[in-house]
PDB file of C-alpha atoms in Angstrom:
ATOM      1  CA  UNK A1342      96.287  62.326 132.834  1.00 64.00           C
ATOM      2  CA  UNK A1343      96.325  65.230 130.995  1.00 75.00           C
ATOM      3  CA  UNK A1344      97.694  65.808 127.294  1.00 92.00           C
ATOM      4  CA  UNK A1345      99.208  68.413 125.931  1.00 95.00           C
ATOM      5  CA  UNK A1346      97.620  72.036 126.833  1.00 96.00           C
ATOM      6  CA  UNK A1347      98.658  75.387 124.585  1.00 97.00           C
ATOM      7  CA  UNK A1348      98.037  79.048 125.578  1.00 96.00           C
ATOM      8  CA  UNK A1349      96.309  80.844 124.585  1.00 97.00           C
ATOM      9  CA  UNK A1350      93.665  79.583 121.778  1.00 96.00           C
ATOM     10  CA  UNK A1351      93.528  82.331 119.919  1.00 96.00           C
ATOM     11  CA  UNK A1352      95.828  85.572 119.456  1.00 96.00           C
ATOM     12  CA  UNK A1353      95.208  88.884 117.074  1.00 98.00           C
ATOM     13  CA  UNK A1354      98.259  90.624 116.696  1.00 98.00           C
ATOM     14  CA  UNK A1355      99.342  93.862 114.220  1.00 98.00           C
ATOM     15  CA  UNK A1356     102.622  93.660 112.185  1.00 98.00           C
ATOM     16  CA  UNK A1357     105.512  93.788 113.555  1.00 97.00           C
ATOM     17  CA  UNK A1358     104.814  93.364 117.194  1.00 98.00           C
ATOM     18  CA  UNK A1359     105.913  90.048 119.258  1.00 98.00           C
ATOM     19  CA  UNK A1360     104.220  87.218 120.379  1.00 98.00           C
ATOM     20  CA  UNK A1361     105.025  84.548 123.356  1.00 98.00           C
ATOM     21  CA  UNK A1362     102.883  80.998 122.672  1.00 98.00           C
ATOM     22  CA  UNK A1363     103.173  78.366 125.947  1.00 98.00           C
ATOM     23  CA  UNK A1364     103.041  74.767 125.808  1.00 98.00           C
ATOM     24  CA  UNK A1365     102.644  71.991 128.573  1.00 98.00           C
ATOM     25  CA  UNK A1366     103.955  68.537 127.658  1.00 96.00           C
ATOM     26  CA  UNK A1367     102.235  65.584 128.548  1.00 94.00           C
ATOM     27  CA  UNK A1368     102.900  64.380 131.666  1.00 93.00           C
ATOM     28  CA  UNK A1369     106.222  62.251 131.700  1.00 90.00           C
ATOM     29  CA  UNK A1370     107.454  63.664 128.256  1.00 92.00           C
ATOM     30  CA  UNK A1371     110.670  65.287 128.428  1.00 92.00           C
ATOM     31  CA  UNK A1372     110.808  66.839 124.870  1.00 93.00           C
ATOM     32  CA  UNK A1373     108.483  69.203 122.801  1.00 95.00           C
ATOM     33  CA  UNK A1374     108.146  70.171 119.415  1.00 95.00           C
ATOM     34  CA  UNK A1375     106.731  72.954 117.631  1.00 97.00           C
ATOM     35  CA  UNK A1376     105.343  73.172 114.370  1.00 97.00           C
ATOM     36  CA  UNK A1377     103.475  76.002 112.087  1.00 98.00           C
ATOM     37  CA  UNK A1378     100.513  74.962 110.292  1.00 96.00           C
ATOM     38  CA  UNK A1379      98.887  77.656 107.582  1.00 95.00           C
ATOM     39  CA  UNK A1380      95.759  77.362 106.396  1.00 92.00           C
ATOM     40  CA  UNK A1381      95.461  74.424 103.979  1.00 89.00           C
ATOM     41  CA  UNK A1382      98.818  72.920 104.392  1.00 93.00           C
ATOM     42  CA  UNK A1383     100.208  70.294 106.734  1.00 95.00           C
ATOM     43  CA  UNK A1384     102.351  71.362 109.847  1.00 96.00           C
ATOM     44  CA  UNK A1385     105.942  72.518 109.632  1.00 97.00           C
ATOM     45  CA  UNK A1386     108.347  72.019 111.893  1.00 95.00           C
ATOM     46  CA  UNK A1387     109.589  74.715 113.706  1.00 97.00           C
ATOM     47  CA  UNK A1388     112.387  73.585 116.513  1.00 95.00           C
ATOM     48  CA  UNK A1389     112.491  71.000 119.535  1.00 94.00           C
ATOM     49  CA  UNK A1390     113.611  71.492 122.879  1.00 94.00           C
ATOM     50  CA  UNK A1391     115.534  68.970 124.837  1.00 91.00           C
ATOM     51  CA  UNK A1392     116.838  69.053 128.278  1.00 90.00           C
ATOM     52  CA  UNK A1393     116.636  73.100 127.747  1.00 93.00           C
ATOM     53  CA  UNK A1394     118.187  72.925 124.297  1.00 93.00           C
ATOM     54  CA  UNK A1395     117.054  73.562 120.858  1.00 93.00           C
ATOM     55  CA  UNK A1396     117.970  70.221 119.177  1.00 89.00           C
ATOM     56  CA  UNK A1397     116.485  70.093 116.080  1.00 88.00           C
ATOM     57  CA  UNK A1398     115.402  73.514 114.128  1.00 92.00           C
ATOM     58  CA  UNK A1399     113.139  73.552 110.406  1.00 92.00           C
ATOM     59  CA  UNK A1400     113.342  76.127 107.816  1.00 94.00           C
ATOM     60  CA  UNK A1401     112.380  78.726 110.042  1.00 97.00           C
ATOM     61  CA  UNK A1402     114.097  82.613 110.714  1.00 97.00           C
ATOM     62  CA  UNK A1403     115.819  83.913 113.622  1.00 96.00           C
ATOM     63  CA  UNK A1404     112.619  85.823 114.779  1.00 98.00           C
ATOM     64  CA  UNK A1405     111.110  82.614 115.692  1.00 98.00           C
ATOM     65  CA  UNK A1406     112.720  81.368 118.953  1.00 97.00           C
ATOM     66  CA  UNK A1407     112.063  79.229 121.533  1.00 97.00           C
ATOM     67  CA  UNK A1408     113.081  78.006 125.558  1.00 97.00           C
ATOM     68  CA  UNK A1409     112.246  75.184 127.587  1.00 97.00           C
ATOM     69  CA  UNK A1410     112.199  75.448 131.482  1.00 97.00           C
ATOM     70  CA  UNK A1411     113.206  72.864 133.698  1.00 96.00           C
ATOM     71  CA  UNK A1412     109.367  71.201 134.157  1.00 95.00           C
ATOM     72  CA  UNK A1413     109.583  70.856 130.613  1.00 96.00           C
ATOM     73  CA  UNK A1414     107.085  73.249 129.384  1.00 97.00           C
ATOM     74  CA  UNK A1415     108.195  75.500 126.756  1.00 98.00           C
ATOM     75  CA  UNK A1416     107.022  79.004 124.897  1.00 98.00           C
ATOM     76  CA  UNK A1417     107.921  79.807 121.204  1.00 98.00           C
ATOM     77  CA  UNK A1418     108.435  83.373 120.461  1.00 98.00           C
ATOM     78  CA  UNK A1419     107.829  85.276 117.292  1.00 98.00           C
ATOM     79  CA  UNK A1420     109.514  89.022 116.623  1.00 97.00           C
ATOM     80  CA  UNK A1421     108.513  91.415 113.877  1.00 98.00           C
ATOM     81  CA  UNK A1422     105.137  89.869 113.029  1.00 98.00           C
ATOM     82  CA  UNK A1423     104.749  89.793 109.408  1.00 98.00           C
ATOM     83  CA  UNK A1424     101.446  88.884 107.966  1.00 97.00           C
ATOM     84  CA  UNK A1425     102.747  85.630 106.933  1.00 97.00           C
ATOM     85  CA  UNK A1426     102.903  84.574 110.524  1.00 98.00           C
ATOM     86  CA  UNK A1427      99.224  84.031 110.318  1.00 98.00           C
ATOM     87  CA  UNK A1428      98.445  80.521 111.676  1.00 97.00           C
ATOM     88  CA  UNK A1429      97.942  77.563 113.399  1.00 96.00           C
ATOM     89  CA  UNK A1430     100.818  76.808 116.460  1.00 97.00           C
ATOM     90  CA  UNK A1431     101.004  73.437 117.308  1.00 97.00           C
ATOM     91  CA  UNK A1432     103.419  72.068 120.206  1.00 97.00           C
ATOM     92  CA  UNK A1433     103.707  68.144 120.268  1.00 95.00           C
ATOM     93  CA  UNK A1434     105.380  66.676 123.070  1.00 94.00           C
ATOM     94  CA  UNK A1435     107.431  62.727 123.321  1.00 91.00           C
ATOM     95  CA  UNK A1436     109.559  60.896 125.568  1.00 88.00           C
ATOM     96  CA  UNK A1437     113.017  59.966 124.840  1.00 78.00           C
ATOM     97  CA  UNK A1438     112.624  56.546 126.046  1.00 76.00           C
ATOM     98  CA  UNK A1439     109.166  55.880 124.830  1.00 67.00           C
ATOM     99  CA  UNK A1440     107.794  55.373 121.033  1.00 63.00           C
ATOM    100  CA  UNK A1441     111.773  55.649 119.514  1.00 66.00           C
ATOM    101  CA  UNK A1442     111.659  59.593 120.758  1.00 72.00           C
ATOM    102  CA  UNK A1443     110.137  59.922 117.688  1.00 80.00           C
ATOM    103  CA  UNK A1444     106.048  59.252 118.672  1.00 86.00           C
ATOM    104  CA  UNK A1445     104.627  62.579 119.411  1.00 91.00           C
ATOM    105  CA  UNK A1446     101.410  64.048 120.919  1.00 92.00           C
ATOM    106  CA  UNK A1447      99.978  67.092 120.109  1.00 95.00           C
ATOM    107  CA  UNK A1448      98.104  69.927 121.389  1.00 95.00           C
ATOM    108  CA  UNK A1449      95.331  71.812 120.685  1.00 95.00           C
ATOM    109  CA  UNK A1450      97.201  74.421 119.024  1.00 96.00           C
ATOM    110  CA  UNK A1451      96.647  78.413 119.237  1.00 97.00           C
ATOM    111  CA  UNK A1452      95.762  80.409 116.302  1.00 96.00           C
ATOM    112  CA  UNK A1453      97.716  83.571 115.695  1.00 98.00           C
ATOM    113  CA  UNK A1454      96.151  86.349 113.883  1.00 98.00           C
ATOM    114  CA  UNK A1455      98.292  88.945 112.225  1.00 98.00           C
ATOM    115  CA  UNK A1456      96.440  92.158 111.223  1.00 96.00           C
TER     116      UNK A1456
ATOM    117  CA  UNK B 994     115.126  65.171 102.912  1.00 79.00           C
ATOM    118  CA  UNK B 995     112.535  63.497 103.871  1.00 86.00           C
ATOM    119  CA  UNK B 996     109.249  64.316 102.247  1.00 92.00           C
ATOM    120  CA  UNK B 997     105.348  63.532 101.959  1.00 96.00           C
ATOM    121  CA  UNK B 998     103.116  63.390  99.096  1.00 97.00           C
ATOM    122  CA  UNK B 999      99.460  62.998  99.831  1.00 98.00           C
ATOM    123  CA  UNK B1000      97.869  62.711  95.854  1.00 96.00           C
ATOM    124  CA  UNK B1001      94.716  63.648  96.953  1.00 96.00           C
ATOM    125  CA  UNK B1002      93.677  66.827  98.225  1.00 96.00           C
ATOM    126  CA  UNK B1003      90.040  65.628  98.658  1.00 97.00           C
ATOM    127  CA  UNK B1004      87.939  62.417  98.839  1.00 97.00           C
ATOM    128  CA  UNK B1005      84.102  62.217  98.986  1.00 97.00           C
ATOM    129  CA  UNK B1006      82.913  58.925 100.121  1.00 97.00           C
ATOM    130  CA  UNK B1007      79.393  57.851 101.122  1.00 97.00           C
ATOM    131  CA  UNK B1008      78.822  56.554 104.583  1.00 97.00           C
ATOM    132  CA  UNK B1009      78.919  52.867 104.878  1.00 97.00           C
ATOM    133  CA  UNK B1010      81.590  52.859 102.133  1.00 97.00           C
ATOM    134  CA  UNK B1011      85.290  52.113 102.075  1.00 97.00           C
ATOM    135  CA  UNK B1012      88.077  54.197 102.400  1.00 97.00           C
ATOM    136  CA  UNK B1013      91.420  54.405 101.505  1.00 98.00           C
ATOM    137  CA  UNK B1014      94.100  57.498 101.675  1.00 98.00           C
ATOM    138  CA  UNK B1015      96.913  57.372  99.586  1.00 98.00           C
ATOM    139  CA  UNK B1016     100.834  58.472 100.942  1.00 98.00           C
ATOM    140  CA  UNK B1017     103.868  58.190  99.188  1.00 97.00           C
ATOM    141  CA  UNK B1018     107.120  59.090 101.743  1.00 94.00           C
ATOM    142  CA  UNK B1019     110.841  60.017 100.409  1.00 90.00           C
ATOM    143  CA  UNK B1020     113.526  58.848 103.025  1.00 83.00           C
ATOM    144  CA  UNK B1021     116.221  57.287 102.659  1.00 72.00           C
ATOM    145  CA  UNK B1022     116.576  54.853 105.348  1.00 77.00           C
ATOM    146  CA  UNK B1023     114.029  53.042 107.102  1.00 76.00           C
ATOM    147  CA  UNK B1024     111.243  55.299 107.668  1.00 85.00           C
ATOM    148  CA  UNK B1025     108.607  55.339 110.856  1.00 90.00           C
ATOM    149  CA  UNK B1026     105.259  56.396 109.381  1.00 93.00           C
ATOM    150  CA  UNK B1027     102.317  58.145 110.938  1.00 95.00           C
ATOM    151  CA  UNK B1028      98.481  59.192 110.096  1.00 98.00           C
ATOM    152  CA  UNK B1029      96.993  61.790 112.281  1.00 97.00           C
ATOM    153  CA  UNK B1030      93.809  63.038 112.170  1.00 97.00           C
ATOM    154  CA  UNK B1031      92.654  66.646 112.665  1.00 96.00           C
ATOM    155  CA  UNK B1032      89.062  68.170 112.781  1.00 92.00           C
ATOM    156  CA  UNK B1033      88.153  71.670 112.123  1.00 85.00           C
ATOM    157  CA  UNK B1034      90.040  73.992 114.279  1.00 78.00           C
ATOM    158  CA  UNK B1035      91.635  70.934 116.388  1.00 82.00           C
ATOM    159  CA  UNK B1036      94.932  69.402 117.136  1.00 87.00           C
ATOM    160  CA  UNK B1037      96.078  66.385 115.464  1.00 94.00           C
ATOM    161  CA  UNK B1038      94.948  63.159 116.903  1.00 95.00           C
ATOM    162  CA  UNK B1039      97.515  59.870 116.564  1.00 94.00           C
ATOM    163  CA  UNK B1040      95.685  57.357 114.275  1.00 97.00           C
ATOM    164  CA  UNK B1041      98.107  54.544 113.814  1.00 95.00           C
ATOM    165  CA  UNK B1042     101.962  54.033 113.446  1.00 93.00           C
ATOM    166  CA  UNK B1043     104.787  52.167 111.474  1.00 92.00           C
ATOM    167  CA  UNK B1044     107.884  51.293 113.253  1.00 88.00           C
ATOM    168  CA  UNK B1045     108.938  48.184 112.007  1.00 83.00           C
ATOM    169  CA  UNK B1046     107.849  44.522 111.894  1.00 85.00           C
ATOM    170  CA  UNK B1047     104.484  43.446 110.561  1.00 87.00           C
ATOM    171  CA  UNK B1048     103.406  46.000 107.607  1.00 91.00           C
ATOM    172  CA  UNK B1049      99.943  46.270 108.086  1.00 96.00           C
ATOM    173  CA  UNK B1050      99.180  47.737 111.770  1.00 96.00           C
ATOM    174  CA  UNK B1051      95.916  48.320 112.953  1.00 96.00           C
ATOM    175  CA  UNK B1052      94.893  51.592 114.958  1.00 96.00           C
ATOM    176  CA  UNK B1053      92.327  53.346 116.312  1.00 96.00           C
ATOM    177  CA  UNK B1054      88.822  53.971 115.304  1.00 94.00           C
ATOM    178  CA  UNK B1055      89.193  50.718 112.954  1.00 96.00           C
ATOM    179  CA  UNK B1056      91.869  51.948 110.672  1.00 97.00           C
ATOM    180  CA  UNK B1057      94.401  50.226 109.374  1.00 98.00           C
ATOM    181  CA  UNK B1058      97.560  50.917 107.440  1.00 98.00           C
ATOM    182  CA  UNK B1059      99.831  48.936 105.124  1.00 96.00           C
ATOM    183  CA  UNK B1060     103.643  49.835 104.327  1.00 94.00           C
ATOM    184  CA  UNK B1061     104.966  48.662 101.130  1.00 94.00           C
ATOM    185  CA  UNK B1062     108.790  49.446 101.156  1.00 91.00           C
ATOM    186  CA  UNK B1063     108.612  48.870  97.271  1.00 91.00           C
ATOM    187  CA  UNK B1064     106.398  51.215  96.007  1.00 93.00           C
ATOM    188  CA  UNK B1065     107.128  53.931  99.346  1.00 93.00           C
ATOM    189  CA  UNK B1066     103.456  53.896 100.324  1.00 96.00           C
ATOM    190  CA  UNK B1067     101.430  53.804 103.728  1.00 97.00           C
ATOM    191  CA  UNK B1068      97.760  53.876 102.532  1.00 98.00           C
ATOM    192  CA  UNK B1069      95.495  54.380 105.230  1.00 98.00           C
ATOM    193  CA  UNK B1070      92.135  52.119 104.767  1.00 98.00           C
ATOM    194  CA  UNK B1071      88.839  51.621 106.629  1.00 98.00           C
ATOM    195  CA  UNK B1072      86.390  48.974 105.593  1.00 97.00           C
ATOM    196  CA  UNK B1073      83.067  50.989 106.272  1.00 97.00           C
ATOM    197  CA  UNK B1074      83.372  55.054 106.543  1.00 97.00           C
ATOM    198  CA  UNK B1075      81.144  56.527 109.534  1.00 96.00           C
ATOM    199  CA  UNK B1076      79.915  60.409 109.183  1.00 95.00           C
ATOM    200  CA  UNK B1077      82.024  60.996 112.188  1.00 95.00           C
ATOM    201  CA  UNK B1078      85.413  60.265 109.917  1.00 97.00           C
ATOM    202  CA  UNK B1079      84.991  63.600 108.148  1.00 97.00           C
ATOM    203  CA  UNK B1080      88.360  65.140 108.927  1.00 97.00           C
ATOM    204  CA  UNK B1081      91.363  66.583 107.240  1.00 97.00           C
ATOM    205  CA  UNK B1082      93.880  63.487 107.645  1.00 98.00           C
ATOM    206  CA  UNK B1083      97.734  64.065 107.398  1.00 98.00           C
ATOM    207  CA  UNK B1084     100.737  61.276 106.716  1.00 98.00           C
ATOM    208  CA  UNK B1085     103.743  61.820 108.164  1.00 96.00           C
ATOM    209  CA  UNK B1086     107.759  60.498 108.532  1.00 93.00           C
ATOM    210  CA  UNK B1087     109.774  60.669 111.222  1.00 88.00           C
ATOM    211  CA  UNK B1088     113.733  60.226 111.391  1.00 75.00           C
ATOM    212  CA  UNK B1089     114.924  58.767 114.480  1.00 66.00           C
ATOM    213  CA  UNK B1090     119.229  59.281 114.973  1.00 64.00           C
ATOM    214  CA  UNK B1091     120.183  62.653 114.705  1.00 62.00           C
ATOM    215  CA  UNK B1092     117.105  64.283 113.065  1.00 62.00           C
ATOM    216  CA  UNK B1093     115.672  63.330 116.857  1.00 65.00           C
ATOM    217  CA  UNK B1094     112.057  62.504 115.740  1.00 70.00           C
ATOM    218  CA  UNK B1095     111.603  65.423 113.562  1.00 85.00           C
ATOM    219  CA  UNK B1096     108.190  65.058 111.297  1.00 92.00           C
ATOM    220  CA  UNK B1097     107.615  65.848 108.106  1.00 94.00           C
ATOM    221  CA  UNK B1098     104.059  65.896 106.924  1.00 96.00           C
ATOM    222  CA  UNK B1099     101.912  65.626 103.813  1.00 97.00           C
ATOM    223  CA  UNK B1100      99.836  68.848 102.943  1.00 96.00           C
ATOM    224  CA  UNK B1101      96.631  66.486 103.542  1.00 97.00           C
ATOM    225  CA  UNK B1102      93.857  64.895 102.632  1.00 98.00           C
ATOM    226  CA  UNK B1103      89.854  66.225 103.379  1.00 97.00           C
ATOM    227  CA  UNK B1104      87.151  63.626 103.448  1.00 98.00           C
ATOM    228  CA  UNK B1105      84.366  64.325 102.998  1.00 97.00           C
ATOM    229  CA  UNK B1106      81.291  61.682 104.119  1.00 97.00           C
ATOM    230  CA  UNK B1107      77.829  61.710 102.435  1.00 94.00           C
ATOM    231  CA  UNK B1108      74.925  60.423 104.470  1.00 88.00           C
TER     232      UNK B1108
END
């Protein structure tokens, strides 16, 4: 059974270019998460996607969006890198009718570079 | 808001010795409560969780967790630390309802085991 796989691992990006991170839920999960982690701090939530829609969204700017395709894997995009943007991606995926919705998994994560 | 306030940015323990990680939550209703467990350059990992019912819960790796509603803690403890602990562990609260299982964490706490 696998868990939750990211793509790709790593990324270097320059400033002000885009970026496209993918995420594959764990298998029966029907929702996923996404959170930013910078160095030294906890995560931060980004957005969820349910059923296709953002649900939930964090603190986050327009530039960061999101989508979630009917096999419920999803990709989180990022316009007009800034150096700030430098981090750790993490997707976590749940169930709605397991763990309250609220017990998630993570993934790996990919770290984004931005030069 | 919910928040998370991990006291302690780092702990050094010596192997063999016991542990415990502090976390104080803010939320205003009942919370569900989470330690995760990340190693250098990793994911997190799901150590234990708080839902309701008895307040200590047991998880993997033989920690164990106590909520005290009175003083809005979840300390994470383990009787006798193993080299292999040394991690970066996060606390974190969920929201079920409307926030749909959105987690906020603490910014962390390092251990750090001596042989």
């Amino acid at each position: 059974d696998a868990g939750v796989t990211q793509s790709p691992t790593h990324l270097i990006k320059t400033r002000g270019q885009q970026v496209t991170l993918r995420c594959s839920p764990k298998s029966g999960h029907d929702t996923v998460s996404w959170y930013q982690q910078a160095l030294g701090q906890g995560p931060q939530f980004i957005f969820q996607y349910y059923e296709e829609e953002e649900r939930q969204r964090g603190n986050f700017p327009d530039r960061f969006s999101g989508h979630q395709f009917p096999n419920y894997s999803s990709e989180l995009n990022v316009n007009a890198l800034l150096l700030g943007d430098s981090a750790l991606y993490l997707c976590a995926s749940s169930s709605a009718r397991e763990g309250l919705g609220i017990e998630q998994f993570f993934g790996p994560g990919t770290r984004l570079t931005v030069l | 808001a919910q928040s998370v306030t991990q006291p302690d940015i780092h702990i050094t323990v010596s192997e063999g010795a016991s542990l415990e990680l502090r976390c104080n939550y803010s939320y205003g209703a009942t919370p569900y409560l989470f330690w995760y467990v990340q190693s250098p350059g990793q994911g997190l990992q799901l150590l234990l969780k708080y839902f309701s019912g008895d307040t200590l819960v047991q998880g993997i790796k033989g920690f164990e967790a106590e909520f005290k509603r009175s003083q809005s803690s979840f300390n994470l403890r383990k009787p006798s630390v193993h080299w292999s602990d040394a991690a970066e562990y996060f606390c974190a609260v969920g929201a079920g309802g409307t926030s749909y299982g959105k987690l906020t964490f603490g910014q962390g706490t390092i251990l750090t085991v001596h042989p």
